[in-house]
Amino acid sequence: MYAVPLAETRLAPCDALNRELEALFLAREDDEHRNPTPSHIPQQELYESRFNLFHWPETCVRELRQFMLDGIARTVLAATTLQPQDLARYTLHNHTWFHITRYAGSFISHNHPMASWSAVYCVRAGEPVPDRPDSGVLRLFDPRQGANAFRDPANASLRPAFALRSLDLRLAEGQMVVFPSYLYHEVTPFYGRDLRITVATNCWFF
Amino acid sequence: MTPFQPQVVPIFATPLGLVNLPGVAELNPAVAALFAARATAERADPGSRPPLMYRSRDDLLQWTDDPVRELTAGVIGAALSVVRALNDFTDEEFSALQLQARAWFTIVRPDGNVPFDSYPNAAWCAVYCLAAPELSPERYDSGLLRLHESFRATMFSDATNALIRAPYNTGHSTWRPTPGQLAIFPAPLTHEVALLRGTGELMLISALLRFIAPGQTGLPWW
């Protein structure tokens, strides 16, 4: 009960698409394409684009758009009592952007008001850091904050489905996760020496 | 028509206490030097993230060095003053409570942080700042103690609730660690120390506190 839905899917093959996306994003990592109204204090080590990515006409972006929005629609159908014909009556709106993260870049814990579903797709995972397994992970916070304030042996070892803890996801290239927009999440400091690139979207239906 | 005179009161309020410790100008550097010398692997907590963040074991209150004893006594005393101010105990009632406390020190180095955490089986978490780098105007959030927002009431946003004033505003709360100052808040509150940017080190003492009332039994280990 009180369960939080989390969907995971993978695009395969994804190498060629991801390399195209990476090249495109790096070429447009400039002030023109930067989010002009960031919701949080901008970090020099993390570039955030405008939220109009899925309006870009490039083929690689359109291919990614198809994969991500289709995955979100499937998640909605799996997590709700809506039938496909019900969902088809609504327009799927989205804000979609990309992040390029360099050494010691991170993104503060946050959620996304005015949206129902959020998703993150991994274009480039960035190099793993052997002694920092939490480098650059997408951390989903347990929404039951404070529920772990009293701990004794009978609740300290709850099975995974019931555990009171955050969920750390080290995304692989081509992987997408979908979760409710109310869920607080963060990207922990990335300590790889290369790049971590992701695409994120918030969706709502009217 | 008579104008409305609404009464608005805070509900679900979370206390954050701040105390400036007096007379620590000479004590802080002495304790900081001790910590720097003893920030060894043998004394580290498993939660350490070397080399960017060092956390000691939580046995600081057992250290016998005079500067450490003096400073930690001040930290605990300051924390007690906040706890006392938040309750309606008489002197007699408050002095009858048995304090249980543990403490550790943390050194955060450039590009390091203290990941999010909260503490079960404790009532209060106090964080005292021993030393902090110069504030960088370009990196406003460097080294901030960030207390996490937890109310999902933020999910519907319009013009009238997005910019609501304190204490009703939403979003994380922050405290800038300032040498000589202590912050204290409920221990179950999720918090972190944001990435430290620039040069210099941030040095903190953290303490967990809980109180046993006369005759109270059944408290779990912590």
CSV table of C-alpha atoms in Angstrom, one decimal:
chain,number,residue,atom,x,y,z
A,1,MET,CA,0.0,0.0,0.0
A,2,TYR,CA,1.1,3.6,-0.4
A,3,ALA,CA,3.3,2.4,-3.3
A,4,VAL,CA,5.2,4.7,-5.6
A,5,PRO,CA,5.2,3.6,-9.3
A,6,LEU,CA,8.6,3.4,-11.0
A,7,ALA,CA,8.9,2.3,-14.6
A,8,GLU,CA,12.1,1.4,-16.4
A,9,THR,CA,12.7,0.8,-20.0
A,10,ARG,CA,15.6,0.7,-22.5
A,11,LEU,CA,16.1,1.8,-26.0
A,12,ALA,CA,18.0,-0.8,-28.1
A,13,PRO,CA,20.0,-0.3,-30.1
A,14,CYS,CA,20.8,3.2,-28.8
A,15,ASP,CA,24.5,3.8,-29.5
A,16,ALA,CA,24.1,5.6,-32.8
A,17,LEU,CA,21.2,7.7,-31.6
A,18,ASN,CA,23.0,8.6,-28.4
A,19,ARG,CA,26.2,9.7,-30.2
A,20,GLU,CA,24.0,11.9,-32.5
A,21,LEU,CA,22.3,13.4,-29.5
A,22,GLU,CA,25.5,14.0,-27.7
A,23,ALA,CA,27.1,15.8,-30.6
A,24,LEU,CA,24.0,17.9,-31.1
A,25,PHE,CA,23.8,18.9,-27.4
A,26,LEU,CA,27.5,19.7,-27.2
A,27,ALA,CA,27.3,21.8,-30.3
A,28,ARG,CA,24.4,23.8,-28.7
A,29,GLU,CA,25.8,24.1,-25.2
A,30,ASP,CA,25.7,27.9,-25.3
A,31,ASP,CA,23.9,30.8,-23.9
A,32,GLU,CA,21.3,30.8,-26.7
A,33,HIS,CA,20.1,27.4,-25.7
A,34,ARG,CA,20.6,27.7,-21.9
A,35,ASN,CA,17.6,27.7,-19.7
A,36,PRO,CA,17.1,31.4,-19.0
A,37,THR,CA,15.0,31.0,-15.9
A,38,PRO,CA,16.5,28.1,-13.9
A,39,SER,CA,14.5,27.1,-10.9
A,40,HIS,CA,17.6,26.5,-8.8
A,41,ILE,CA,21.0,28.1,-8.4
A,42,PRO,CA,22.9,27.3,-11.6
A,43,GLN,CA,26.0,25.2,-11.2
A,44,GLN,CA,29.0,25.9,-13.4
A,45,GLU,CA,29.6,22.2,-13.8
A,46,LEU,CA,26.1,21.5,-15.0
A,47,TYR,CA,24.5,22.9,-18.2
A,48,GLU,CA,20.7,23.0,-18.4
A,49,SER,CA,19.1,23.6,-21.7
A,50,ARG,CA,15.8,25.4,-22.4
A,51,PHE,CA,12.7,23.3,-21.8
A,52,ASN,CA,11.7,23.1,-25.5
A,53,LEU,CA,13.9,20.2,-26.6
A,54,PHE,CA,11.1,18.2,-28.0
A,55,HIS,CA,10.2,21.1,-30.4
A,56,TRP,CA,13.6,20.7,-32.1
A,57,PRO,CA,13.2,19.3,-35.6
A,58,GLU,CA,16.3,17.2,-35.7
A,59,THR,CA,15.7,13.5,-36.5
A,60,CYS,CA,17.6,12.2,-33.5
A,61,VAL,CA,15.5,14.4,-31.2
A,62,ARG,CA,12.3,13.3,-32.8
A,63,GLU,CA,13.3,9.7,-32.4
A,64,LEU,CA,14.1,10.2,-28.8
A,65,ARG,CA,10.8,12.1,-28.3
A,66,GLN,CA,8.9,9.1,-29.7
A,67,PHE,CA,10.6,6.7,-27.4
A,68,MET,CA,10.3,8.8,-24.3
A,69,LEU,CA,6.7,9.9,-24.7
A,70,ASP,CA,5.6,6.5,-25.7
A,71,GLY,CA,7.3,5.0,-22.6
A,72,ILE,CA,5.5,7.6,-20.4
A,73,ALA,CA,2.1,6.8,-22.0
A,74,ARG,CA,2.7,3.1,-21.4
A,75,THR,CA,3.6,3.8,-17.8
A,76,VAL,CA,0.4,5.8,-17.4
A,77,LEU,CA,-1.6,2.9,-18.7
A,78,ALA,CA,0.1,0.5,-16.5
A,79,ALA,CA,-0.2,2.6,-13.3
A,80,THR,CA,-3.8,3.9,-13.8
A,81,THR,CA,-7.2,2.5,-14.6
A,82,LEU,CA,-7.2,4.5,-17.9
A,83,GLN,CA,-7.7,2.5,-21.1
A,84,PRO,CA,-5.8,3.5,-24.2
A,85,GLN,CA,-8.9,5.1,-25.7
A,86,ASP,CA,-9.3,7.2,-22.6
A,87,LEU,CA,-5.7,8.4,-22.7
A,88,ALA,CA,-6.0,9.1,-26.4
A,89,ARG,CA,-8.6,11.8,-25.6
A,90,TYR,CA,-6.0,13.9,-23.8
A,91,THR,CA,-3.1,15.9,-25.2
A,92,LEU,CA,0.3,15.0,-23.7
A,93,HIS,CA,2.1,18.3,-22.8
A,94,ASN,CA,5.7,18.3,-21.9
A,95,HIS,CA,8.7,20.3,-20.8
A,96,THR,CA,11.9,18.6,-21.9
A,97,TRP,CA,15.5,19.6,-21.6
A,98,PHE,CA,19.0,18.1,-21.5
A,99,HIS,CA,21.7,18.3,-18.8
A,100,ILE,CA,25.4,18.1,-19.5
A,101,THR,CA,27.3,17.4,-16.2
A,102,ARG,CA,31.0,17.6,-15.7
A,103,TYR,CA,33.3,16.9,-12.7
A,104,ALA,CA,31.6,17.7,-9.4
A,105,GLY,CA,28.4,18.7,-11.0
A,106,SER,CA,25.1,17.9,-9.3
A,107,PHE,CA,21.5,18.9,-9.0
A,108,ILE,CA,19.8,19.7,-5.8
A,109,SER,CA,16.8,17.6,-4.5
A,110,HIS,CA,13.6,18.8,-6.1
A,111,ASN,CA,10.3,17.8,-7.5
A,112,HIS,CA,8.2,19.1,-10.4
A,113,PRO,CA,5.0,21.0,-9.6
A,114,MET,CA,2.3,21.2,-12.2
A,115,ALA,CA,3.2,17.9,-13.8
A,116,SER,CA,2.1,14.3,-13.2
A,117,TRP,CA,4.9,12.2,-14.6
A,118,SER,CA,8.6,12.8,-15.0
A,119,ALA,CA,11.2,10.7,-16.9
A,120,VAL,CA,15.0,10.7,-17.3
A,121,TYR,CA,16.8,9.2,-20.3
A,122,CYS,CA,20.5,8.5,-20.2
A,123,VAL,CA,22.4,9.6,-23.3
A,124,ARG,CA,25.8,9.2,-21.7
A,125,ALA,CA,26.4,7.6,-18.3
A,126,GLY,CA,29.8,9.1,-17.6
A,127,GLU,CA,32.7,7.1,-16.4
A,128,PRO,CA,32.1,5.1,-13.2
A,129,VAL,CA,34.3,6.0,-10.2
A,130,PRO,CA,35.3,2.8,-8.4
A,131,ASP,CA,35.6,4.3,-5.0
A,132,ARG,CA,32.5,6.5,-5.4
A,133,PRO,CA,29.6,4.2,-6.3
A,134,ASP,CA,27.3,7.1,-5.6
A,135,SER,CA,28.9,9.3,-8.2
A,136,GLY,CA,26.3,10.8,-10.6
A,137,VAL,CA,23.4,8.7,-9.5
A,138,LEU,CA,19.8,9.7,-9.8
A,139,ARG,CA,18.5,9.5,-6.3
A,140,LEU,CA,14.8,9.1,-5.6
A,141,PHE,CA,13.9,10.1,-2.1
A,142,ASP,CA,11.5,8.1,0.0
A,143,PRO,CA,8.4,10.3,0.3
A,144,ARG,CA,7.7,9.0,3.8
A,145,GLN,CA,10.2,11.4,5.4
A,146,GLY,CA,10.3,11.0,9.2
A,147,ALA,CA,8.8,7.5,9.1
A,148,ASN,CA,12.2,6.1,10.1
A,149,ALA,CA,12.5,8.3,13.1
A,150,PHE,CA,11.9,5.4,15.4
A,151,ARG,CA,14.0,2.3,14.7
A,152,ASP,CA,14.3,-0.9,16.5
A,153,PRO,CA,15.3,-4.4,15.4
A,154,ALA,CA,11.8,-5.1,14.2
A,155,ASN,CA,11.7,-2.4,11.6
A,156,ALA,CA,15.5,-1.9,10.8
A,157,SER,CA,15.7,-4.7,8.3
A,158,LEU,CA,12.5,-4.3,6.3
A,159,ARG,CA,12.3,-6.2,3.0
A,160,PRO,CA,13.1,-4.0,0.0
A,161,ALA,CA,9.5,-3.3,-0.9
A,162,PHE,CA,8.9,-1.9,2.5
A,163,ALA,CA,12.3,-0.3,3.3
A,164,LEU,CA,12.4,3.3,4.4
A,165,ARG,CA,15.3,4.5,2.2
A,166,SER,CA,16.1,6.4,-0.9
A,167,LEU,CA,16.6,4.6,-4.2
A,168,ASP,CA,19.9,5.3,-6.1
A,169,LEU,CA,19.8,4.6,-9.8
A,170,ARG,CA,23.0,4.6,-11.8
A,171,LEU,CA,21.5,5.0,-15.3
A,172,ALA,CA,22.9,3.1,-18.2
A,173,GLU,CA,23.0,4.5,-21.8
A,174,GLY,CA,19.6,4.0,-23.4
A,175,GLN,CA,17.9,3.5,-20.1
A,176,MET,CA,14.8,5.6,-19.2
A,177,VAL,CA,13.1,5.7,-15.8
A,178,VAL,CA,9.6,7.2,-15.3
A,179,PHE,CA,8.3,8.2,-11.9
A,180,PRO,CA,5.6,10.5,-10.4
A,181,SER,CA,6.5,14.2,-10.6
A,182,TYR,CA,5.8,14.6,-6.9
A,183,LEU,CA,8.7,12.4,-5.9
A,184,TYR,CA,11.7,14.4,-4.7
A,185,HIS,CA,14.9,13.5,-6.5
A,186,GLU,CA,18.5,14.7,-7.0
A,187,VAL,CA,21.6,14.0,-9.0
A,188,THR,CA,24.5,13.4,-6.7
A,189,PRO,CA,27.9,14.9,-7.4
A,190,PHE,CA,29.4,13.4,-10.5
A,191,TYR,CA,33.1,12.6,-10.1
A,192,GLY,CA,33.9,11.2,-13.5
A,193,ARG,CA,36.4,13.0,-15.6
A,194,ASP,CA,34.2,12.9,-18.7
A,195,LEU,CA,30.6,13.9,-19.3
A,196,ARG,CA,27.3,12.7,-18.0
A,197,ILE,CA,24.4,13.6,-20.4
A,198,THR,CA,20.7,13.1,-19.7
A,199,VAL,CA,17.4,14.2,-21.1
A,200,ALA,CA,14.6,14.9,-18.7
A,201,THR,CA,10.9,15.5,-19.3
A,202,ASN,CA,7.9,16.5,-17.3
A,203,CYS,CA,4.5,15.6,-18.6
A,204,TRP,CA,0.9,16.6,-18.0
A,205,PHE,CA,-2.3,15.7,-19.7
A,206,PHE,CA,-5.4,17.8,-20.5
B,1,MET,CA,-19.3,45.5,4.9
B,2,THR,CA,-16.8,45.1,7.8
B,3,PRO,CA,-13.3,44.2,6.4
B,4,PHE,CA,-12.2,40.7,7.2
B,5,GLN,CA,-9.6,40.4,9.9
B,6,PRO,CA,-8.2,37.0,9.3
B,7,GLN,CA,-6.2,35.2,11.8
B,8,VAL,CA,-3.4,33.2,10.3
B,9,VAL,CA,-1.3,30.8,12.3
B,10,PRO,CA,1.5,28.5,11.4
B,11,ILE,CA,0.7,24.8,11.6
B,12,PHE,CA,3.2,21.9,11.1
B,13,ALA,CA,6.0,24.3,11.9
B,14,THR,CA,9.5,23.0,12.2
B,15,PRO,CA,11.9,24.6,14.7
B,16,LEU,CA,15.4,25.7,13.6
B,17,GLY,CA,17.4,27.1,16.5
B,18,LEU,CA,20.5,29.3,16.0
B,19,VAL,CA,22.9,30.1,18.8
B,20,ASN,CA,26.2,32.1,18.8
B,21,LEU,CA,28.7,30.6,21.2
B,22,PRO,CA,30.5,33.2,23.2
B,23,GLY,CA,34.3,33.1,23.8
B,24,VAL,CA,35.3,30.7,21.1
B,25,ALA,CA,37.6,32.8,19.1
B,26,GLU,CA,40.7,31.1,20.5
B,27,LEU,CA,39.1,27.8,21.2
B,28,ASN,CA,38.0,27.1,17.6
B,29,PRO,CA,41.5,27.2,16.0
B,30,ALA,CA,42.8,25.0,18.8
B,31,VAL,CA,40.1,22.3,18.3
B,32,ALA,CA,40.4,22.6,14.5
B,33,ALA,CA,44.1,21.9,14.7
B,34,LEU,CA,43.4,18.8,16.8
B,35,PHE,CA,40.8,17.6,14.4
B,36,ALA,CA,43.1,18.1,11.4
B,37,ALA,CA,45.8,16.1,13.1
B,38,ARG,CA,43.4,13.3,14.0
B,39,ALA,CA,41.4,13.0,10.8
B,40,THR,CA,42.9,9.5,10.2
B,41,ALA,CA,41.5,6.4,8.6
B,42,GLU,CA,41.6,4.7,12.0
B,43,ARG,CA,39.3,7.3,13.5
B,44,ALA,CA,37.0,7.6,10.5
B,45,ASP,CA,33.3,6.7,10.4
B,46,PRO,CA,32.3,4.3,7.5
B,47,GLY,CA,30.3,7.2,6.1
B,48,SER,CA,33.5,9.1,5.2
B,49,ARG,CA,34.1,9.9,1.6
B,50,PRO,CA,37.9,10.4,1.4
B,51,PRO,CA,39.5,12.6,0.3
B,52,LEU,CA,36.7,15.1,-0.2
B,53,MET,CA,34.8,14.5,3.1
B,54,TYR,CA,36.0,13.1,6.4
B,55,ARG,CA,33.7,12.1,9.2
B,56,SER,CA,35.0,10.9,12.5
B,57,ARG,CA,33.6,8.2,14.7
B,58,ASP,CA,30.9,9.5,17.0
B,59,ASP,CA,33.0,9.4,20.2
B,60,LEU,CA,33.9,13.0,20.3
B,61,LEU,CA,32.2,13.5,23.7
B,62,GLN,CA,34.6,11.0,25.2
B,63,TRP,CA,37.7,12.9,24.1
B,64,THR,CA,39.7,14.1,27.1
B,65,ASP,CA,41.6,17.0,25.5
B,66,ASP,CA,40.7,20.2,27.3
B,67,PRO,CA,39.9,22.3,24.3
B,68,VAL,CA,37.6,19.7,22.9
B,69,ARG,CA,35.9,19.2,26.2
B,70,GLU,CA,35.4,22.9,26.7
B,71,LEU,CA,34.0,23.4,23.2
B,72,THR,CA,31.7,20.4,23.1
B,73,ALA,CA,30.4,21.5,26.5
B,74,GLY,CA,29.5,24.8,24.9
B,75,VAL,CA,27.9,23.0,21.9
B,76,ILE,CA,25.7,20.8,24.2
B,77,GLY,CA,24.9,23.8,26.4
B,78,ALA,CA,23.8,25.9,23.4
B,79,ALA,CA,21.7,23.0,22.1
B,80,LEU,CA,20.1,22.6,25.5
B,81,SER,CA,19.2,26.3,25.6
B,82,VAL,CA,17.2,25.8,22.4
B,83,VAL,CA,15.5,22.6,23.5
B,84,ARG,CA,14.6,24.4,26.7
B,85,ALA,CA,13.2,27.3,24.9
B,86,LEU,CA,10.9,25.1,22.8
B,87,ASN,CA,9.3,23.4,25.8
B,88,ASP,CA,7.4,24.5,28.9
B,89,PHE,CA,9.5,22.5,31.4
B,90,THR,CA,10.1,24.0,34.9
B,91,ASP,CA,13.7,24.1,36.0
B,92,GLU,CA,13.1,21.0,38.2
B,93,GLU,CA,11.4,19.1,35.4
B,94,PHE,CA,14.2,19.9,32.9
B,95,SER,CA,17.0,19.0,35.2
B,96,ALA,CA,15.3,15.7,35.9
B,97,LEU,CA,15.8,14.6,32.2
B,98,GLN,CA,18.7,12.4,31.5
B,99,LEU,CA,20.6,13.6,28.4
B,100,GLN,CA,22.0,11.1,26.0
B,101,ALA,CA,24.3,12.5,23.4
B,102,ARG,CA,26.9,11.6,20.9
B,103,ALA,CA,29.0,13.8,18.6
B,104,TRP,CA,31.5,13.7,15.7
B,105,PHE,CA,33.4,16.1,13.6
B,106,THR,CA,33.3,16.5,9.8
B,107,ILE,CA,35.8,18.1,7.4
B,108,VAL,CA,34.5,19.0,4.0
B,109,ARG,CA,37.1,19.8,1.4
B,110,PRO,CA,36.6,21.5,-2.0
B,111,ASP,CA,34.2,19.6,-4.3
B,112,GLY,CA,33.2,17.5,-1.3
B,113,ASN,CA,29.8,17.4,0.4
B,114,VAL,CA,27.9,15.6,3.2
B,115,PRO,CA,25.3,13.4,1.6
B,116,PHE,CA,21.7,13.6,2.8
B,117,ASP,CA,21.0,11.9,6.1
B,118,SER,CA,18.5,11.8,9.0
B,119,TYR,CA,18.9,10.2,12.4
B,120,PRO,CA,16.5,7.7,13.9
B,121,ASN,CA,16.0,7.3,17.6
B,122,ALA,CA,17.3,10.8,18.4
B,123,ALA,CA,15.3,14.0,19.1
B,124,TRP,CA,17.7,16.7,18.0
B,125,CYS,CA,20.6,17.2,15.7
B,126,ALA,CA,22.9,20.1,16.4
B,127,VAL,CA,25.6,21.3,13.9
B,128,TYR,CA,28.3,23.7,15.1
B,129,CYS,CA,30.6,25.4,12.7
B,130,LEU,CA,34.2,25.4,13.7
B,131,ALA,CA,35.7,26.9,10.5
B,132,ALA,CA,34.4,27.9,7.1
B,133,PRO,CA,36.0,29.2,3.9
B,134,GLU,CA,35.4,32.7,2.7
B,135,LEU,CA,32.1,33.1,1.1
B,136,SER,CA,32.3,33.0,-2.7
B,137,PRO,CA,29.7,35.4,-4.2
B,138,GLU,CA,29.5,33.3,-7.4
B,139,ARG,CA,28.8,30.1,-5.5
B,140,TYR,CA,26.1,31.2,-3.1
B,141,ASP,CA,25.1,27.7,-2.1
B,142,SER,CA,28.7,26.5,-1.4
B,143,GLY,CA,28.8,24.5,1.8
B,144,LEU,CA,25.3,25.4,2.9
B,145,LEU,CA,23.5,23.1,5.4
B,146,ARG,CA,20.3,22.3,3.5
B,147,LEU,CA,17.2,21.1,5.3
B,148,HIS,CA,15.0,19.3,2.9
B,149,GLU,CA,11.5,20.3,2.1
B,150,SER,CA,9.1,17.4,2.6
B,151,PHE,CA,5.7,18.8,1.9
B,152,ARG,CA,4.1,17.7,-1.3
B,153,ALA,CA,1.7,20.6,-1.1
B,154,THR,CA,4.1,22.3,-3.5
B,155,MET,CA,2.8,20.2,-6.3
B,156,PHE,CA,0.0,22.6,-7.3
B,157,SER,CA,1.5,26.0,-7.9
B,158,ASP,CA,-0.2,29.3,-8.8
B,159,ALA,CA,0.6,33.0,-8.3
B,160,THR,CA,-0.7,33.0,-4.7
B,161,ASN,CA,1.1,30.1,-3.3
B,162,ALA,CA,4.4,30.1,-5.2
B,163,LEU,CA,5.7,33.3,-3.5
B,164,ILE,CA,4.0,33.0,-0.2
B,165,ARG,CA,6.0,34.6,2.6
B,166,ALA,CA,7.8,33.0,5.6
B,167,PRO,CA,7.0,31.0,7.6
B,168,TYR,CA,4.6,29.5,5.0
B,169,ASN,CA,6.9,29.5,2.0
B,170,THR,CA,7.9,26.2,0.5
B,171,GLY,CA,11.2,24.8,-0.6
B,172,HIS,CA,14.3,23.8,1.2
B,173,SER,CA,15.6,25.8,4.2
B,174,THR,CA,19.3,26.6,4.5
B,175,TRP,CA,21.7,27.7,7.1
B,176,ARG,CA,25.1,29.1,6.2
B,177,PRO,CA,27.7,27.5,8.6
B,178,THR,CA,29.4,30.5,10.3
B,179,PRO,CA,32.3,29.9,12.7
B,180,GLY,CA,31.1,30.1,16.2
B,181,GLN,CA,27.4,29.5,15.4
B,182,LEU,CA,25.3,26.4,16.1
B,183,ALA,CA,22.1,25.3,14.4
B,184,ILE,CA,19.8,22.7,15.9
B,185,PHE,CA,16.8,21.0,14.3
B,186,PRO,CA,14.7,17.8,14.7
B,187,ALA,CA,17.0,14.8,14.1
B,188,PRO,CA,14.5,13.0,11.7
B,189,LEU,CA,14.7,16.0,9.3
B,190,THR,CA,16.6,15.0,6.2
B,191,HIS,CA,19.5,17.3,5.6
B,192,GLU,CA,22.8,17.6,3.8
B,193,VAL,CA,25.8,19.9,3.3
B,194,ALA,CA,25.9,21.2,-0.2
B,195,LEU,CA,29.0,20.9,-2.3
B,196,LEU,CA,31.9,23.0,-1.1
B,197,ARG,CA,33.2,25.2,-3.9
B,198,GLY,CA,36.4,27.2,-4.1
B,199,THR,CA,39.3,26.8,-1.7
B,200,GLY,CA,39.4,26.1,2.0
B,201,GLU,CA,37.8,23.6,4.3
B,202,LEU,CA,34.5,23.5,6.2
B,203,MET,CA,34.8,22.0,9.7
B,204,LEU,CA,31.8,21.0,11.6
B,205,ILE,CA,30.8,19.4,14.9
B,206,SER,CA,27.6,17.4,14.8
B,207,ALA,CA,25.8,16.1,17.9
B,208,LEU,CA,22.7,14.0,18.4
B,209,LEU,CA,20.7,14.5,21.6
B,210,ARG,CA,17.8,12.7,23.2
B,211,PHE,CA,16.4,12.9,26.7
B,212,ILE,CA,15.2,10.2,29.1
B,213,ALA,CA,12.4,11.2,31.4
B,214,PRO,CA,12.3,9.8,35.0
B,215,GLY,CA,11.0,6.3,34.9
B,216,GLN,CA,11.0,6.1,31.1
B,217,THR,CA,12.1,2.7,29.7
B,218,GLY,CA,12.2,0.9,26.4
B,219,LEU,CA,14.2,3.3,24.4
B,220,PRO,CA,16.0,1.4,21.5
B,221,TRP,CA,19.7,1.4,20.9
B,222,TRP,CA,21.0,4.2,18.7
